[in-house]
Amino acid sequence: MPDHFPDDVTPTPDDIHTVTQTLSRLTEYLREGPDPDQALALVEPLLDEYTGIPIQLGDTLRAFARAVLDHPETPHTPDLHTLIAELRTAAWEQTDQHNLHYTLDELRTLLRTTPEPEDCSCR
């Protein structure tokens, strides 16, 4: 991995803000009650077991902790080490959520195999 990314690859705060805005738009859309299959298709990439948000956020928190800790101008104090430990703990907690993709698998199966009762006025 290069020591420095070219400017066109390095993420900016605006890039990250755009991502969080997109997640907010998704949340609002899901609150409108879309078709479950459409909702599942939209949420599925977020919970991918290898590239989903839990894994990415955990990796990001660990990388952030390492960047702060390894920077030559960072003061190595007991408080810093406590904060770095908190970041690393949070990273593991996020990564532990990777198993939510199994929940999606089970939900997808349920949605595709459970017929609606004929007299249901659910929709």
PDB file of N, CA and C in Angstrom, residues 6-67:
ATOM      1  N   PRO A   6      -2.838   9.526  -4.026  1.00  0.00           N
ATOM      2  CA  PRO A   6      -2.997  10.728  -4.840  1.00  0.00           C
ATOM      3  C   PRO A   6      -4.242  11.493  -4.387  1.00  0.00           C
ATOM      4  N   ASP A   7      -4.252  12.802  -4.626  1.00  0.00           N
ATOM      5  CA  ASP A   7      -5.363  13.640  -4.177  1.00  0.00           C
ATOM      6  C   ASP A   7      -6.715  13.176  -4.684  1.00  0.00           C
ATOM      7  N   ASP A   8      -6.756  12.587  -5.877  1.00  0.00           N
ATOM      8  CA  ASP A   8      -8.048  12.177  -6.415  1.00  0.00           C
ATOM      9  C   ASP A   8      -8.568  10.890  -5.772  1.00  0.00           C
ATOM     10  N   VAL A   9      -7.766  10.223  -4.956  1.00  0.00           N
ATOM     11  CA  VAL A   9      -8.180   8.990  -4.293  1.00  0.00           C
ATOM     12  C   VAL A   9      -8.412   9.213  -2.796  1.00  0.00           C
ATOM     13  N   THR A  10      -7.700  10.131  -2.205  1.00  0.00           N
ATOM     14  CA  THR A  10      -7.817  10.379  -0.778  1.00  0.00           C
ATOM     15  C   THR A  10      -9.212  10.887  -0.456  1.00  0.00           C
ATOM     16  N   PRO A  11      -9.925  10.207   0.424  1.00  0.00           N
ATOM     17  CA  PRO A  11     -11.275  10.684   0.767  1.00  0.00           C
ATOM     18  C   PRO A  11     -11.208  12.026   1.487  1.00  0.00           C
ATOM     19  N   THR A  12     -12.240  12.792   1.292  1.00  0.00           N
ATOM     20  CA  THR A  12     -12.332  14.096   1.945  1.00  0.00           C
ATOM     21  C   THR A  12     -13.475  14.055   2.959  1.00  0.00           C
ATOM     22  N   PRO A  13     -13.518  15.005   3.881  1.00  0.00           N
ATOM     23  CA  PRO A  13     -14.677  15.078   4.775  1.00  0.00           C
ATOM     24  C   PRO A  13     -15.988  15.199   3.998  1.00  0.00           C
ATOM     25  N   ASP A  14     -15.963  15.907   2.860  1.00  0.00           N
ATOM     26  CA  ASP A  14     -17.182  16.011   2.042  1.00  0.00           C
ATOM     27  C   ASP A  14     -17.605  14.649   1.492  1.00  0.00           C
ATOM     28  N   ASP A  15     -16.639  13.814   1.101  1.00  0.00           N
ATOM     29  CA  ASP A  15     -16.962  12.467   0.625  1.00  0.00           C
ATOM     30  C   ASP A  15     -17.676  11.667   1.712  1.00  0.00           C
ATOM     31  N   ILE A  16     -17.160  11.737   2.909  1.00  0.00           N
ATOM     32  CA  ILE A  16     -17.751  10.984   4.016  1.00  0.00           C
ATOM     33  C   ILE A  16     -19.126  11.552   4.356  1.00  0.00           C
ATOM     34  N   HIS A  17     -19.258  12.865   4.292  1.00  0.00           N
ATOM     35  CA  HIS A  17     -20.561  13.495   4.536  1.00  0.00           C
ATOM     36  C   HIS A  17     -21.585  13.013   3.508  1.00  0.00           C
ATOM     37  N   THR A  18     -21.164  12.871   2.258  1.00  0.00           N
ATOM     38  CA  THR A  18     -22.055  12.368   1.212  1.00  0.00           C
ATOM     39  C   THR A  18     -22.530  10.950   1.534  1.00  0.00           C
ATOM     40  N   VAL A  19     -21.622  10.135   2.031  1.00  0.00           N
ATOM     41  CA  VAL A  19     -21.985   8.760   2.414  1.00  0.00           C
ATOM     42  C   VAL A  19     -23.033   8.779   3.522  1.00  0.00           C
ATOM     43  N   THR A  20     -22.819   9.597   4.537  1.00  0.00           N
ATOM     44  CA  THR A  20     -23.777   9.629   5.646  1.00  0.00           C
ATOM     45  C   THR A  20     -25.116  10.198   5.194  1.00  0.00           C
ATOM     46  N   GLN A  21     -25.099  11.138   4.245  1.00  0.00           N
ATOM     47  CA  GLN A  21     -26.359  11.653   3.696  1.00  0.00           C
ATOM     48  C   GLN A  21     -27.101  10.565   2.932  1.00  0.00           C
ATOM     49  N   THR A  22     -26.364   9.754   2.214  1.00  0.00           N
ATOM     50  CA  THR A  22     -26.982   8.646   1.477  1.00  0.00           C
ATOM     51  C   THR A  22     -27.629   7.669   2.449  1.00  0.00           C
ATOM     52  N   LEU A  23     -26.955   7.366   3.553  1.00  0.00           N
ATOM     53  CA  LEU A  23     -27.550   6.478   4.561  1.00  0.00           C
ATOM     54  C   LEU A  23     -28.801   7.107   5.167  1.00  0.00           C
ATOM     55  N   SER A  24     -28.782   8.402   5.369  1.00  0.00           N
ATOM     56  CA  SER A  24     -29.979   9.088   5.888  1.00  0.00           C
ATOM     57  C   SER A  24     -31.127   9.001   4.887  1.00  0.00           C
ATOM     58  N   ARG A  25     -30.817   9.166   3.599  1.00  0.00           N
ATOM     59  CA  ARG A  25     -31.864   9.035   2.565  1.00  0.00           C
ATOM     60  C   ARG A  25     -32.429   7.614   2.558  1.00  0.00           C
ATOM     61  N   LEU A  26     -31.567   6.631   2.705  1.00  0.00           N
ATOM     62  CA  LEU A  26     -32.019   5.240   2.757  1.00  0.00           C
ATOM     63  C   LEU A  26     -32.950   5.029   3.941  1.00  0.00           C
ATOM     64  N   THR A  27     -32.578   5.542   5.094  1.00  0.00           N
ATOM     65  CA  THR A  27     -33.414   5.407   6.291  1.00  0.00           C
ATOM     66  C   THR A  27     -34.779   6.022   6.064  1.00  0.00           C
ATOM     67  N   GLU A  28     -34.810   7.207   5.511  1.00  0.00           N
ATOM     68  CA  GLU A  28     -36.100   7.867   5.235  1.00  0.00           C
ATOM     69  C   GLU A  28     -36.930   7.056   4.251  1.00  0.00           C
ATOM     70  N   TYR A  29     -36.292   6.519   3.223  1.00  0.00           N
ATOM     71  CA  TYR A  29     -37.005   5.699   2.245  1.00  0.00           C
ATOM     72  C   TYR A  29     -37.591   4.455   2.911  1.00  0.00           C
ATOM     73  N   LEU A  30     -36.808   3.817   3.760  1.00  0.00           N
ATOM     74  CA  LEU A  30     -37.295   2.609   4.435  1.00  0.00           C
ATOM     75  C   LEU A  30     -38.451   2.926   5.378  1.00  0.00           C
ATOM     76  N   ARG A  31     -38.469   4.110   5.944  1.00  0.00           N
ATOM     77  CA  ARG A  31     -39.585   4.515   6.810  1.00  0.00           C
ATOM     78  C   ARG A  31     -40.883   4.685   6.035  1.00  0.00           C
ATOM     79  N   GLU A  32     -40.784   4.862   4.726  1.00  0.00           N
ATOM     80  CA  GLU A  32     -41.976   5.016   3.882  1.00  0.00           C
ATOM     81  C   GLU A  32     -42.659   3.685   3.601  1.00  0.00           C
ATOM     82  N   GLY A  33     -42.032   2.587   3.994  1.00  0.00           N
ATOM     83  CA  GLY A  33     -42.645   1.273   3.827  1.00  0.00           C
ATOM     84  C   GLY A  33     -42.576   0.713   2.421  1.00  0.00           C
ATOM     85  N   PRO A  34     -41.377   0.660   1.830  1.00  0.00           N
ATOM     86  CA  PRO A  34     -41.267   0.093   0.484  1.00  0.00           C
ATOM     87  C   PRO A  34     -41.528  -1.407   0.488  1.00  0.00           C
ATOM     88  N   ASP A  35     -41.609  -1.961  -0.687  1.00  0.00           N
ATOM     89  CA  ASP A  35     -41.751  -3.403  -0.856  1.00  0.00           C
ATOM     90  C   ASP A  35     -40.586  -4.088  -0.129  1.00  0.00           C
ATOM     91  N   PRO A  36     -40.857  -5.142   0.646  1.00  0.00           N
ATOM     92  CA  PRO A  36     -39.776  -5.805   1.399  1.00  0.00           C
ATOM     93  C   PRO A  36     -38.625  -6.293   0.524  1.00  0.00           C
ATOM     94  N   ASP A  37     -38.926  -6.785  -0.683  1.00  0.00           N
ATOM     95  CA  ASP A  37     -37.832  -7.234  -1.548  1.00  0.00           C
ATOM     96  C   ASP A  37     -36.929  -6.075  -1.958  1.00  0.00           C
ATOM     97  N   GLN A  38     -37.537  -4.920  -2.252  1.00  0.00           N
ATOM     98  CA  GLN A  38     -36.755  -3.739  -2.600  1.00  0.00           C
ATOM     99  C   GLN A  38     -35.933  -3.274  -1.395  1.00  0.00           C
ATOM    100  N   ALA A  39     -36.547  -3.269  -0.224  1.00  0.00           N
ATOM    101  CA  ALA A  39     -35.849  -2.857   0.999  1.00  0.00           C
ATOM    102  C   ALA A  39     -34.668  -3.794   1.272  1.00  0.00           C
ATOM    103  N   LEU A  40     -34.893  -5.075   1.118  1.00  0.00           N
ATOM    104  CA  LEU A  40     -33.831  -6.060   1.334  1.00  0.00           C
ATOM    105  C   LEU A  40     -32.680  -5.829   0.363  1.00  0.00           C
ATOM    106  N   ALA A  41     -32.997  -5.569  -0.892  1.00  0.00           N
ATOM    107  CA  ALA A  41     -31.955  -5.320  -1.894  1.00  0.00           C
ATOM    108  C   ALA A  41     -31.123  -4.091  -1.543  1.00  0.00           C
ATOM    109  N   LEU A  42     -31.749  -3.088  -0.959  1.00  0.00           N
ATOM    110  CA  LEU A  42     -31.025  -1.877  -0.591  1.00  0.00           C
ATOM    111  C   LEU A  42     -30.173  -2.060   0.661  1.00  0.00           C
ATOM    112  N   VAL A  43     -30.646  -2.856   1.600  1.00  0.00           N
ATOM    113  CA  VAL A  43     -29.921  -3.047   2.864  1.00  0.00           C
ATOM    114  C   VAL A  43     -28.822  -4.101   2.728  1.00  0.00           C
ATOM    115  N   GLU A  44     -29.017  -5.029   1.832  1.00  0.00           N
ATOM    116  CA  GLU A  44     -28.082  -6.150   1.693  1.00  0.00           C
ATOM    117  C   GLU A  44     -26.614  -5.721   1.555  1.00  0.00           C
ATOM    118  N   PRO A  45     -26.273  -4.763   0.703  1.00  0.00           N
ATOM    119  CA  PRO A  45     -24.851  -4.384   0.610  1.00  0.00           C
ATOM    120  C   PRO A  45     -24.297  -3.798   1.912  1.00  0.00           C
ATOM    121  N   LEU A  46     -25.156  -3.202   2.713  1.00  0.00           N
ATOM    122  CA  LEU A  46     -24.700  -2.627   3.979  1.00  0.00           C
ATOM    123  C   LEU A  46     -24.246  -3.695   4.964  1.00  0.00           C
ATOM    124  N   LEU A  47     -24.809  -4.882   4.839  1.00  0.00           N
ATOM    125  CA  LEU A  47     -24.519  -5.942   5.798  1.00  0.00           C
ATOM    126  C   LEU A  47     -23.765  -7.115   5.192  1.00  0.00           C
ATOM    127  N   ASP A  48     -23.145  -6.879   4.030  1.00  0.00           N
ATOM    128  CA  ASP A  48     -22.321  -7.920   3.425  1.00  0.00           C
ATOM    129  C   ASP A  48     -21.269  -8.373   4.439  1.00  0.00           C
ATOM    130  N   GLU A  49     -21.079  -9.679   4.502  1.00  0.00           N
ATOM    131  CA  GLU A  49     -20.186 -10.205   5.543  1.00  0.00           C
ATOM    132  C   GLU A  49     -18.717  -9.831   5.352  1.00  0.00           C
ATOM    133  N   TYR A  50     -18.331  -9.404   4.159  1.00  0.00           N
ATOM    134  CA  TYR A  50     -16.942  -9.045   3.902  1.00  0.00           C
ATOM    135  C   TYR A  50     -16.725  -7.543   3.706  1.00  0.00           C
ATOM    136  N   THR A  51     -17.707  -6.865   3.132  1.00  0.00           N
ATOM    137  CA  THR A  51     -17.521  -5.453   2.789  1.00  0.00           C
ATOM    138  C   THR A  51     -18.586  -4.543   3.381  1.00  0.00           C
ATOM    139  N   GLY A  52     -19.457  -5.074   4.213  1.00  0.00           N
ATOM    140  CA  GLY A  52     -20.534  -4.282   4.787  1.00  0.00           C
ATOM    141  C   GLY A  52     -20.059  -3.291   5.827  1.00  0.00           C
ATOM    142  N   ILE A  53     -20.984  -2.466   6.262  1.00  0.00           N
ATOM    143  CA  ILE A  53     -20.659  -1.400   7.208  1.00  0.00           C
ATOM    144  C   ILE A  53     -20.035  -1.915   8.507  1.00  0.00           C
ATOM    145  N   PRO A  54     -20.517  -2.987   9.122  1.00  0.00           N
ATOM    146  CA  PRO A  54     -19.859  -3.413  10.368  1.00  0.00           C
ATOM    147  C   PRO A  54     -18.369  -3.697  10.182  1.00  0.00           C
ATOM    148  N   ILE A  55     -18.023  -4.383   9.100  1.00  0.00           N
ATOM    149  CA  ILE A  55     -16.618  -4.717   8.843  1.00  0.00           C
ATOM    150  C   ILE A  55     -15.845  -3.455   8.500  1.00  0.00           C
ATOM    151  N   GLN A  56     -16.409  -2.636   7.599  1.00  0.00           N
ATOM    152  CA  GLN A  56     -15.712  -1.419   7.179  1.00  0.00           C
ATOM    153  C   GLN A  56     -15.521  -0.450   8.336  1.00  0.00           C
ATOM    154  N   LEU A  57     -16.554  -0.272   9.156  1.00  0.00           N
ATOM    155  CA  LEU A  57     -16.441   0.659  10.275  1.00  0.00           C
ATOM    156  C   LEU A  57     -15.423   0.152  11.301  1.00  0.00           C
ATOM    157  N   GLY A  58     -15.441  -1.141  11.575  1.00  0.00           N
ATOM    158  CA  GLY A  58     -14.446  -1.705  12.486  1.00  0.00           C
ATOM    159  C   GLY A  58     -13.033  -1.492  11.964  1.00  0.00           C
ATOM    160  N   ASP A  59     -12.832  -1.772  10.673  1.00  0.00           N
ATOM    161  CA  ASP A  59     -11.511  -1.567  10.078  1.00  0.00           C
ATOM    162  C   ASP A  59     -11.108  -0.092  10.102  1.00  0.00           C
ATOM    163  N   THR A  60     -12.066   0.782   9.832  1.00  0.00           N
ATOM    164  CA  THR A  60     -11.786   2.218   9.842  1.00  0.00           C
ATOM    165  C   THR A  60     -11.387   2.692  11.234  1.00  0.00           C
ATOM    166  N   LEU A  61     -12.107   2.231  12.258  1.00  0.00           N
ATOM    167  CA  LEU A  61     -11.772   2.634  13.622  1.00  0.00           C
ATOM    168  C   LEU A  61     -10.390   2.142  14.035  1.00  0.00           C
ATOM    169  N   ARG A  62     -10.052   0.905  13.652  1.00  0.00           N
ATOM    170  CA  ARG A  62      -8.725   0.379  13.964  1.00  0.00           C
ATOM    171  C   ARG A  62      -7.635   1.163  13.239  1.00  0.00           C
ATOM    172  N   ALA A  63      -7.884   1.472  11.952  1.00  0.00           N
ATOM    173  CA  ALA A  63      -6.900   2.233  11.177  1.00  0.00           C
ATOM    174  C   ALA A  63      -6.739   3.645  11.745  1.00  0.00           C
ATOM    175  N   PHE A  64      -7.851   4.254  12.170  1.00  0.00           N
ATOM    176  CA  PHE A  64      -7.790   5.579  12.773  1.00  0.00           C
ATOM    177  C   PHE A  64      -6.979   5.537  14.062  1.00  0.00           C
ATOM    178  N   ALA A  65      -7.242   4.545  14.902  1.00  0.00           N
ATOM    179  CA  ALA A  65      -6.491   4.412  16.160  1.00  0.00           C
ATOM    180  C   ALA A  65      -5.009   4.253  15.871  1.00  0.00           C
ATOM    181  N   ARG A  66      -4.673   3.432  14.889  1.00  0.00           N
ATOM    182  CA  ARG A  66      -3.265   3.208  14.536  1.00  0.00           C
ATOM    183  C   ARG A  66      -2.633   4.495  14.002  1.00  0.00           C
ATOM    184  N   ALA A  67      -3.374   5.235  13.149  1.00  0.00           N
ATOM    185  CA  ALA A  67      -2.831   6.480  12.588  1.00  0.00           C
ATOM    186  C   ALA A  67      -2.526   7.485  13.691  1.00  0.00           C
TER     187      ALA A  67
END
